[in-house]
XYZ file of C-alpha atoms in Angstrom:
693
model
C -29.641 116.881 169.483
C -32.731 114.687 169.662
C -35.131 117.459 168.688
C -34.418 118.278 165.030
C -35.808 121.179 163.030
C -35.943 120.650 159.298
C -33.629 118.480 157.248
C -30.729 120.867 156.681
C -28.480 122.762 159.088
C -26.368 125.774 158.189
C -23.218 126.887 159.968
C -21.453 130.166 159.415
C -17.670 130.202 159.796
C -15.618 133.360 159.683
C -12.015 132.614 158.809
C -9.368 134.892 157.424
C -11.954 137.560 156.687
C -14.057 135.208 154.545
C -17.471 133.804 155.381
C -18.240 130.176 154.592
C -21.778 128.836 154.715
C -21.501 125.138 155.521
C -24.354 122.792 154.812
C -24.273 119.640 156.952
C -24.418 117.199 154.087
C -23.163 113.667 154.548
C -21.518 111.280 152.191
C -23.642 110.696 149.068
C -26.059 113.352 150.326
C -26.978 111.548 153.562
C -25.648 113.101 156.810
C -25.498 109.657 158.389
C -24.703 107.433 155.406
C -24.050 103.781 156.178
C -21.728 103.360 153.213
C -18.431 101.998 154.509
C -15.694 104.613 154.017
C -12.018 103.967 153.544
C -9.519 104.672 156.279
C -6.771 107.241 156.384
C -3.294 105.862 155.726
C -1.468 108.752 157.415
C -1.603 106.945 160.757
C 0.841 104.316 159.452
C 3.503 107.008 159.170
C 3.199 108.145 162.792
C 6.484 106.640 163.961
C 8.220 107.825 160.829
C 6.846 111.341 161.410
C 8.404 111.375 164.858
C 11.721 110.099 163.503
C 11.824 112.661 160.689
C 10.946 115.471 163.074
C 13.698 114.471 165.508
C 16.204 114.161 162.677
C 15.360 117.248 160.594
C 13.043 119.423 162.698
C 9.997 121.173 161.277
C 9.662 121.201 157.467
C 11.638 124.047 155.895
C 12.670 125.031 152.379
C 14.810 122.333 150.758
C 18.052 123.708 149.331
C 17.869 125.066 145.777
C 20.728 122.820 144.702
C 18.848 119.678 145.716
C 15.666 120.910 144.043
C 17.610 121.855 140.899
C 19.306 118.464 140.780
C 15.890 116.806 140.995
C 14.461 118.940 138.195
C 12.108 120.976 140.369
C 13.635 124.475 140.027
C 15.772 126.374 137.567
C 19.271 127.717 138.167
C 17.807 130.773 139.902
C 15.758 128.649 142.286
C 12.372 129.315 140.673
C 9.953 126.371 140.233
C 10.041 124.973 136.729
C 6.788 125.322 134.859
C 4.871 122.094 134.327
C 2.121 121.631 131.784
C -0.877 119.368 131.403
C 0.157 116.098 129.816
C 3.608 116.107 131.415
C 4.562 112.832 133.102
C 6.255 112.441 136.459
C 7.674 109.521 138.435
C 6.497 109.450 142.054
C 7.385 107.440 145.096
C 4.327 105.815 146.723
C 3.810 103.425 149.620
C 2.437 99.891 149.437
C 0.394 99.323 152.602
C 0.123 95.606 151.928
C 3.888 94.968 151.717
C 5.131 97.903 153.794
C 7.507 98.946 151.005
C 7.959 102.019 148.825
C 7.637 101.693 145.056
C 7.543 104.053 142.054
C 4.684 104.866 139.709
C 4.357 107.013 136.593
C 1.578 109.617 136.564
C 0.385 112.300 134.124
C -0.511 115.887 135.032
C -4.180 116.425 134.199
C -4.977 119.800 135.772
C -3.162 122.865 137.071
C -5.341 124.702 139.564
C -4.866 127.840 141.583
C -3.566 125.891 144.571
C -3.015 122.406 143.171
C -1.622 120.060 140.559
C -3.799 117.026 139.833
C -1.925 113.964 138.578
C -3.507 110.627 137.611
C -1.637 107.338 137.732
C -0.953 106.045 134.246
C -3.291 103.245 133.230
C -6.316 104.753 134.987
C -8.961 106.879 133.311
C -10.765 109.633 135.201
C -13.079 111.945 133.284
C -11.924 115.498 132.653
C -15.101 116.740 134.344
C -14.335 114.839 137.550
C -10.731 116.075 137.553
C -11.759 119.684 136.946
C -14.398 119.427 139.672
C -11.871 118.020 142.147
C -9.373 120.795 141.402
C -12.082 123.438 141.676
C -13.337 121.992 144.968
C -9.833 122.039 146.385
C -9.135 125.594 145.197
C -12.425 127.186 146.239
C -13.464 125.220 149.343
C -10.884 122.871 150.829
C -7.786 125.038 150.546
C -9.267 128.303 151.918
C -11.200 126.530 154.678
C -8.385 124.281 155.903
C -5.744 127.011 155.759
C -8.088 129.582 157.265
C -8.802 127.395 160.305
C -5.792 125.119 160.779
C -3.039 127.289 159.313
C -0.976 127.420 156.157
C 0.658 124.378 154.651
C 4.460 123.994 154.558
C 6.369 125.091 151.466
C 9.539 123.048 151.068
C 9.883 123.432 147.288
C 9.007 127.093 146.748
C 5.949 126.082 144.714
C 2.681 127.277 146.227
C 0.689 124.442 144.633
C -0.057 121.144 146.370
C 0.322 117.953 144.365
C -2.766 115.714 144.445
C -1.955 112.268 143.070
C -4.981 110.169 142.076
C -3.930 106.532 142.115
C -4.838 103.023 143.055
C -3.361 102.923 146.550
C -1.898 99.468 147.115
C -3.781 98.315 150.194
C -4.896 94.765 149.360
C -8.361 95.810 148.186
C -10.700 94.048 147.405
C -9.549 91.793 150.242
C -11.176 91.599 153.674
C -9.100 94.355 155.297
C -10.945 97.345 153.822
C -9.275 100.079 151.806
C -7.142 103.168 152.215
C -8.896 106.350 151.079
C -5.818 108.559 151.076
C -2.698 109.554 152.953
C -0.131 112.224 153.627
C 3.470 111.021 153.771
C 5.766 113.426 155.695
C 8.757 111.957 153.881
C 7.987 114.319 151.004
C 8.719 117.317 153.236
C 12.422 116.441 153.538
C 15.404 115.463 151.442
C 15.199 111.826 152.424
C 14.951 108.437 150.755
C 11.667 107.995 148.836
C 10.896 111.712 149.008
C 9.113 113.505 146.170
C 10.372 116.863 147.552
C 7.006 118.607 147.524
C 3.721 119.148 149.361
C 1.705 116.158 148.303
C -1.312 113.994 149.178
C -2.254 110.625 147.713
C -5.920 109.922 146.923
C -7.348 106.498 146.105
C -9.368 105.949 142.919
C -10.138 102.263 143.467
C -12.651 101.937 145.041
C -12.686 105.593 146.084
C -12.950 108.093 143.242
C -14.298 111.574 142.520
C -16.875 110.271 140.029
C -19.224 107.857 141.816
C -18.968 109.469 145.266
C -17.480 112.948 144.991
C -18.622 114.066 148.469
C -16.732 111.237 150.146
C -13.721 111.890 147.949
C -13.682 115.606 148.762
C -14.076 114.882 152.465
C -11.090 112.561 152.359
C -9.089 115.170 150.463
C -9.881 117.809 153.101
C -8.870 115.246 155.741
C -5.468 114.509 154.209
C -4.703 118.165 153.517
C -5.337 118.930 157.189
C -2.740 116.291 158.098
C -0.208 118.169 155.972
C -1.003 121.467 157.698
C -0.990 119.911 161.163
C 2.410 118.358 160.562
C 3.888 121.728 159.658
C 2.384 123.323 162.785
C 2.823 120.622 165.433
C 4.832 117.713 164.010
C 4.911 115.610 167.184
C 1.194 115.838 168.012
C -0.482 112.635 169.177
C -2.317 110.699 166.471
C -5.740 110.934 168.129
C -5.615 114.739 168.134
C -4.297 114.897 164.563
C -6.957 112.485 163.324
C -9.657 114.294 165.288
C -8.754 117.582 163.617
C -8.599 115.883 160.213
C -12.072 114.374 160.583
C -13.337 117.748 161.797
C -11.867 119.301 158.629
C -14.259 117.144 156.585
C -17.193 118.746 158.382
C -15.801 122.271 158.358
C -15.295 122.048 154.608
C -18.955 121.140 154.199
C -18.873 117.364 153.661
C -20.945 116.309 156.639
C -20.334 114.366 159.806
C -17.826 111.556 159.765
C -19.729 108.385 158.890
C -17.678 106.282 161.322
C -19.488 107.766 164.344
C -21.924 104.841 164.265
C -19.101 102.374 164.930
C -18.101 104.237 168.082
C -21.695 104.522 169.330
C -22.044 100.756 168.920
C -18.956 100.091 171.103
C -18.255 103.140 173.310
C -15.801 101.389 175.662
C -13.014 102.580 173.399
C -10.084 104.634 174.660
C -10.194 108.137 173.199
C -6.446 108.672 173.578
C -5.219 105.258 172.408
C -5.201 105.360 168.631
C -5.379 102.054 166.736
C -6.771 103.249 163.411
C -10.078 101.365 163.748
C -13.263 102.817 162.260
C -14.593 103.357 165.789
C -11.465 105.407 166.574
C -12.255 107.798 163.718
C -15.856 108.197 164.844
C -14.825 108.768 168.447
C -12.166 111.409 167.856
C -14.459 113.210 165.419
C -17.254 113.395 168.001
C -14.852 114.726 170.629
C -13.359 117.416 168.368
C -16.804 118.370 167.090
C -17.960 118.674 170.720
C -15.008 120.937 171.521
C -15.697 122.993 168.398
C -19.359 123.451 169.343
C -18.876 124.196 173.032
C -15.489 125.868 173.389
C -15.097 128.680 170.943
C -15.452 127.123 167.513
C -12.719 127.570 164.926
C -10.438 129.858 167.028
C -10.100 127.055 169.585
C -9.276 124.528 166.844
C -6.713 126.920 165.354
C -4.967 127.238 168.708
C -5.058 123.492 169.322
C -3.508 122.739 165.918
C -0.637 125.137 166.545
C -0.228 124.358 170.261
C 3.183 122.803 171.073
C 1.589 120.963 174.006
C 0.436 117.541 172.915
C -2.452 115.212 173.723
C -4.568 115.937 176.780
C -2.122 118.631 177.936
C -2.704 120.455 174.652
C -6.476 120.360 175.171
C -6.114 121.812 178.665
C -3.693 124.578 177.677
C -5.765 125.548 174.616
C -8.870 125.785 176.809
C -6.974 128.057 179.184
C -5.622 130.176 176.332
C -9.185 130.766 175.125
C -10.399 131.801 178.571
C -12.016 128.561 179.753
C -11.485 127.223 183.251
C -12.251 123.611 182.341
C -9.481 121.084 181.823
C -9.358 117.963 179.659
C -10.696 115.670 182.398
C -13.732 117.880 182.967
C -14.521 118.292 179.282
C -14.024 114.583 178.656
C -16.464 113.636 181.435
C -19.068 116.101 180.126
C -18.606 114.721 176.618
C -19.302 111.142 177.741
C -22.607 112.365 179.194
C -23.415 114.305 176.012
C -22.995 111.104 174.020
C -25.729 109.467 176.119
C -28.089 112.385 176.718
C -27.601 114.470 173.555
C -29.732 117.208 175.094
C -28.122 120.677 175.017
C -31.031 122.099 177.051
C -29.490 120.730 180.263
C -26.087 121.106 181.873
C -25.677 124.628 180.461
C -25.551 123.094 177.000
C -22.668 120.731 177.790
C -24.738 117.520 177.718
C -25.620 117.455 174.050
C -24.956 118.536 170.479
C -26.660 121.307 168.531
C -25.472 120.335 165.062
C -25.598 116.562 165.341
C -28.316 114.051 166.251
C -27.064 110.931 167.998
C -30.324 109.032 167.513
C -30.292 109.757 163.774
C -26.903 108.071 163.560
C -27.795 105.245 165.951
C -31.580 104.947 166.515
C -31.133 103.396 169.959
C -28.535 105.935 171.017
C -25.172 104.961 172.429
C -24.886 101.270 173.336
C -25.425 100.260 176.953
C -22.872 98.111 178.749
C -25.518 96.378 180.888
C -29.253 96.599 181.553
C -30.706 95.490 184.897
C -34.495 94.886 185.010
C -34.783 94.229 188.773
C -33.064 94.591 192.156
C -30.850 93.873 193.993
C -27.896 94.157 191.588
C -24.337 93.106 192.299
C -21.941 93.086 189.365
C -18.479 93.967 188.079
C -17.209 95.827 185.044
C -14.089 97.041 183.330
C -13.667 100.202 181.299
C -10.700 101.309 179.210
C -8.791 104.455 180.063
C -10.358 107.660 178.738
C -13.603 105.800 178.072
C -16.982 105.289 179.741
C -19.553 102.570 180.355
C -23.331 103.072 180.409
C -25.307 100.834 182.808
C -29.097 101.097 182.870
C -31.298 100.236 185.848
C -35.030 99.599 186.020
C -37.317 102.100 187.678
C -37.509 101.696 191.437
C -39.178 103.144 194.506
C -36.066 104.035 196.485
C -32.807 102.868 194.946
C -29.341 103.280 196.430
C -26.021 102.619 194.715
C -22.577 101.540 195.893
C -19.498 101.810 193.647
C -16.031 100.361 194.220
C -13.383 101.247 191.640
C -9.832 100.015 191.357
C -7.974 101.642 194.257
C -5.073 102.821 192.104
C -7.172 104.235 189.295
C -8.980 107.486 188.514
C -12.751 107.416 188.105
C -15.630 109.843 188.007
C -19.101 108.398 188.370
C -22.383 109.944 187.245
C -26.019 108.931 187.641
C -28.412 110.151 184.949
C -31.963 110.195 186.268
C -34.885 110.461 183.853
C -37.974 111.928 185.528
C -40.194 114.751 184.305
C -36.840 116.471 183.886
C -33.381 115.004 183.420
C -31.063 115.140 186.422
C -27.328 114.421 186.409
C -25.755 113.601 189.776
C -22.066 112.970 190.368
C -21.298 110.425 193.075
C -18.548 111.533 195.446
C -15.699 109.015 195.332
C -12.956 108.814 197.930
C -9.254 108.401 197.191
C -9.817 104.663 196.743
C -12.553 105.311 194.132
C -15.278 104.097 196.474
C -18.613 105.817 197.013
C -22.334 105.430 197.575
C -25.511 107.417 197.184
C -28.672 108.310 198.982
C -31.941 107.046 197.569
C -33.237 107.777 194.066
C -37.004 107.620 193.634
C -39.659 108.341 191.046
C -37.588 107.984 187.910
C -38.510 106.215 184.694
C -34.924 105.319 183.852
C -31.569 105.666 185.553
C -28.161 105.143 183.985
C -24.873 104.858 185.844
C -21.903 106.216 183.878
C -18.459 105.197 185.185
C -15.995 107.537 183.462
C -12.347 106.567 183.589
C -10.052 109.585 183.421
C -6.856 107.613 183.995
C -4.321 107.694 181.158
C -3.233 104.043 181.226
C -3.805 100.636 182.773
C -6.919 98.571 183.507
C -10.136 99.949 184.926
C -11.890 97.295 186.991
C -14.839 98.185 189.209
C -17.794 96.652 191.040
C -21.187 98.094 191.856
C -24.338 97.325 193.801
C -27.884 98.672 193.595
C -30.731 98.129 196.055
C -34.378 99.120 195.932
C -35.366 99.876 199.508
C -39.056 100.352 198.709
C -41.620 102.960 199.625
C -41.146 102.464 203.352
C -37.399 102.740 203.248
C -37.201 99.001 202.669
C -38.734 96.280 200.572
C -38.888 94.159 203.720
C -41.903 94.173 206.105
C -39.789 94.917 209.205
C -37.399 97.827 209.622
C -35.406 98.855 212.706
C -33.010 101.677 213.557
C -29.749 101.921 215.510
C -26.891 104.413 215.935
C -23.440 103.704 214.564
C -20.046 104.846 215.874
C -16.888 104.396 213.800
C -13.503 103.157 214.827
C -11.989 106.360 213.486
C -13.792 108.380 216.176
C -12.389 106.131 218.900
C -15.391 103.808 219.057
C -16.417 100.550 217.504
C -19.928 99.263 216.947
C -21.377 95.791 216.808
C -24.894 94.439 216.409
C -26.734 91.506 217.947
C -29.902 90.454 216.157
C -32.336 87.733 217.197
C -35.009 86.108 215.048
C -38.346 86.147 216.880
C -39.878 83.592 214.521
C -39.372 80.033 215.794
C -40.516 78.469 212.513
C -38.852 80.438 209.699
C -35.352 81.721 209.034
C -34.920 85.488 208.670
C -33.257 87.220 205.743
C -31.731 90.419 207.067
C -29.848 93.357 205.599
C -27.942 95.894 207.686
C -27.292 99.209 205.930
C -24.918 101.754 207.450
C -25.561 105.404 206.546
C -23.226 108.328 207.085
C -24.340 111.611 208.627
C -25.097 113.033 205.174
C -27.201 110.055 204.067
C -24.652 108.129 202.021
C -24.528 104.349 202.231
C -21.226 103.306 203.813
C -21.835 99.568 203.921
C -24.556 97.007 203.361
C -24.381 93.446 204.682
C -26.762 90.549 204.182
C -27.341 88.021 206.990
C -29.431 84.875 207.410
C -30.674 84.035 210.916
C -31.949 80.575 211.823
C -35.408 80.182 213.395
C -35.113 81.537 216.985
C -31.439 82.075 216.145
C -29.088 85.030 216.559
C -26.194 86.722 214.797
C -23.671 88.950 216.513
C -20.781 90.755 214.810
C -18.756 93.972 214.685
C -19.431 96.376 211.786
C -16.295 96.807 209.667
C -17.173 99.702 207.358
C -14.364 102.075 206.404
C -16.611 105.130 206.780
C -14.872 108.123 208.362
C -18.079 109.402 209.988
C -20.498 108.393 212.708
C -23.920 107.521 211.376
C -26.835 105.187 211.837
C -28.003 101.750 210.765
C -31.200 100.468 209.215
C -31.960 96.795 209.788
C -34.452 95.284 207.314
C -35.881 91.805 207.755
C -38.602 89.538 206.419
C -39.192 88.286 209.993
C -39.664 90.182 213.267
C -36.436 90.767 215.192
C -35.177 91.936 218.533
C -31.736 93.404 218.846
C -29.300 96.019 219.990
C -26.018 97.592 219.127
C -23.071 97.466 221.469
C -20.659 100.360 221.450
C -17.135 100.147 222.741
C -13.922 102.102 223.077
C -10.755 100.167 223.810
C -11.349 97.140 225.983
C -12.672 98.560 229.260
C -15.848 100.464 228.332
C -18.963 99.319 226.482
C -22.613 100.352 226.264
C -25.702 98.700 224.764
C -28.461 100.559 222.924
C -31.657 98.680 221.999
C -32.947 99.110 218.445
C -36.270 100.779 217.773
C -38.942 99.535 215.383
C -40.570 102.836 214.427
C -40.023 106.541 214.106
C -42.023 109.257 215.847
C -42.597 112.992 215.699
C -42.382 113.401 219.498
C -39.707 111.679 221.597
C -38.271 112.114 225.096
C -34.937 111.277 226.624
C -36.206 111.033 230.204
C -32.962 111.698 232.044
C -29.892 113.682 231.071
C -26.866 115.107 232.823
C -24.158 117.584 231.922
C -21.770 118.188 234.803
C -18.117 117.960 235.629
C -18.496 114.187 235.869
C -21.188 113.356 233.314
C -21.805 114.010 229.578
C -24.861 113.319 227.400
C -24.821 113.198 223.602
C -27.862 112.693 221.337
C -27.877 110.866 218.006
C -30.910 111.563 215.805
C -31.381 109.728 212.513
C -33.736 110.657 209.690
C -34.688 107.548 207.658
C -36.828 109.589 205.259
C -36.131 110.469 201.642
C -36.439 114.186 202.425
C -34.644 116.377 204.933
C -36.430 117.089 208.188
C -36.240 119.649 210.985
C -35.918 118.536 214.601
C -36.241 120.702 217.686
C -34.548 119.798 220.995
C -35.633 121.425 224.249
C -33.985 120.907 227.625
C -36.569 120.800 230.418
C -35.331 121.265 233.995
C -36.466 119.051 236.860
C -39.024 121.642 237.940
C -40.589 121.680 234.486
C -38.987 124.907 233.281
C -38.174 124.687 229.582
C -35.055 126.307 228.219
C -34.833 127.876 224.758
C -35.543 125.305 221.993
C -32.795 124.561 219.470
C -33.705 123.591 215.868
C -31.569 121.482 213.529
C -31.938 120.278 209.945
C -31.065 116.665 209.185
C -30.498 115.668 205.536
C -32.427 112.864 203.887
C -31.332 109.533 205.398
C -28.772 111.417 207.438
C -27.972 111.815 211.133
C -27.223 114.663 213.535
C -25.013 114.460 216.628
C -25.995 117.013 219.293
C -24.289 117.521 222.644
C -26.394 118.440 225.658
C -23.724 121.047 226.361
C -24.857 122.986 223.282
C -28.485 122.994 224.480
C -27.318 124.420 227.798
C -25.230 127.080 226.058
C -22.123 125.774 227.818
C -23.761 125.518 231.239
C -24.604 122.530 233.437
C -27.705 120.450 233.906
C -27.890 117.820 236.642
C -31.029 115.909 235.821
C -34.000 116.914 233.758
C -35.010 115.658 230.309
C -34.794 116.548 226.643
C -37.862 116.709 224.414
C -37.454 116.027 220.696
C -39.987 117.007 218.053
C -39.653 116.342 214.327
C -41.387 118.048 211.428
C -42.818 116.912 209.106
C -41.701 113.273 209.364
C -40.702 111.121 212.285
C -37.180 110.310 213.418
C -35.412 107.811 215.635
C -33.225 109.120 218.465
C -30.679 107.744 220.901
C -28.571 109.069 223.756
C -25.197 108.013 225.071
C -24.168 108.841 228.640
C -20.570 108.844 229.740
C -18.931 109.371 233.141
C -15.378 110.193 234.154
C -15.835 109.059 237.779
C -14.565 105.564 237.011
C -11.012 105.362 235.725
C -11.159 104.866 231.977
C -14.782 106.012 231.929
C -18.028 104.081 231.673
C -21.063 104.449 229.435
C -24.757 103.837 229.265
C -27.040 104.048 226.261
C -30.743 104.602 225.734
C -33.199 104.792 222.856
C -35.400 107.862 222.998
C -38.918 107.013 224.128
C -41.975 107.827 222.077
C -44.420 109.981 224.019
C -47.778 108.273 224.539
C -49.815 111.133 223.173
C -47.310 112.026 220.452
C -48.160 111.719 216.792
C -46.695 108.432 215.727
C -45.330 107.920 212.222
C -44.959 104.263 211.311
C -44.347 104.925 207.602
C -41.218 106.564 206.269
C -42.089 109.427 203.953
C -40.909 108.374 200.462
């Protein structure tokens, strides 16, 4: 949330009948500390977790005979009492060599819910040990178990072993350090098992003396892994790690300090876990977002114990808690929240209440590209379950075209900063292609391609054009109708450069009936030269064309169907508020259809009136045409299904001018024949030579 109140935030959690007041403190007292934390080693046991689960099932009580043989219980199966000062040999894992080894440790504290052992040869003050045990007993244990569920109990001893040791991870080398880990081996009678609930906590460089908040956060993290394994052993790593990082916050140790690494490189797949620092920051943000927006701790409880895994688990937990959103929807909203961080818009879904993105990363989430001018033509690639953020300069009337990989799954959003913030989703077809109408009057606009696919590469291309205050940045604009091949027609254009001294730079933009750009082509025409070609857009609608040029042009479109019928319609160089089609016919042998385009940035209302040959006017018919859209109107509808042999149609537009065309067809000739006309501006009509921005 970019607007912060005060320097401390309080959250109230109700779990298991207890109330916990959580202060959002960060590591070493700073909510957004830049101190580099260690990583969790539990991830390295992911494959082993799956193997153990398949071999033994969920953790259950180990047989009394095995526990008795290992010196854990007496002959009646009760846990043997251990006392402070007692030594114990433990199996531990060397992350540098990938091998198990044994260490000797001494019991230093027996707490209500824990045993605290320290590796022999290391000295930790009694105060630090007592504080760690107290923190686990009074905060971490009740909070984690109250939200995520109870821990397993394979040895009949309700206490969890916390082993403080120098985890062998290669530190102080260049590969960082391991802050702690949970090894599921200890939950089974298996090689290298300690036959108990146990977490390993690093004391070099991590320790409970110099940075207790970080240490406690890591302890809450690892204990959550233990609980999660007992509840959903085959859960995907990114969900497990997301819940574990959330446990740090829920226990009162602040936001995960790795968030800054994700914000610096957001093209990072949420669901592909690699154990990088940015992965931890990303999954924490996502789980925190779910916690804030979808029911808090009850949702997290259900997710932890949900047998559905990964994205399917998110979707089914949302449904179980009464939400109609699925993972894809929530994920897309979350990517926008990471950019906007403003819970006042989007019904609260586009920001955080208990976290300030700009406090973590002063510039906000990193942009993939920034474009200071137009036109823009570029390509990008985004990982699955990730997003890019592409910023565009302010413009007068900017349109966008997007072309995603045909075999992929994209959603595309445009975030428009004006006096208010607007979020628009671009409609993409099955091939991940789409375009927009014009955006105007914004101070900043960001395109957010969101990839909701679950695998593979995510290539895309995009274009952006600023068409200027008059619908174009070029001094000359012309208008023509367009008919698609899918409706049985094809359309071509012939354009001639009227300047004998200079070449013309021309763009031809095809708009659909609802004002969406279907295609844009650039052409160069020699002095006094001409170009002639058939439009090849894949649009499924009829529409209209805007021809923009830096030199004056003459031209027409030619419309055909099959090979035996073709009509020409001359292009018009202006719009008007009053137009006439001077001759129309609707009989058994003749049809007339009108095509009215609105090149303006706002919708407009047009009124068509059929006037008989004797000057009698029929009832007017009004139509609304969307911004930069087109309306097809049959004369038959103006006549209410009747006939009209001759006469004219008057067209008025309010408040802005339009361009209009008519196409005549006849069935007298076999195969049919056509004629086309541009509507004629009335001499005393109010002419509009400027498109309303």
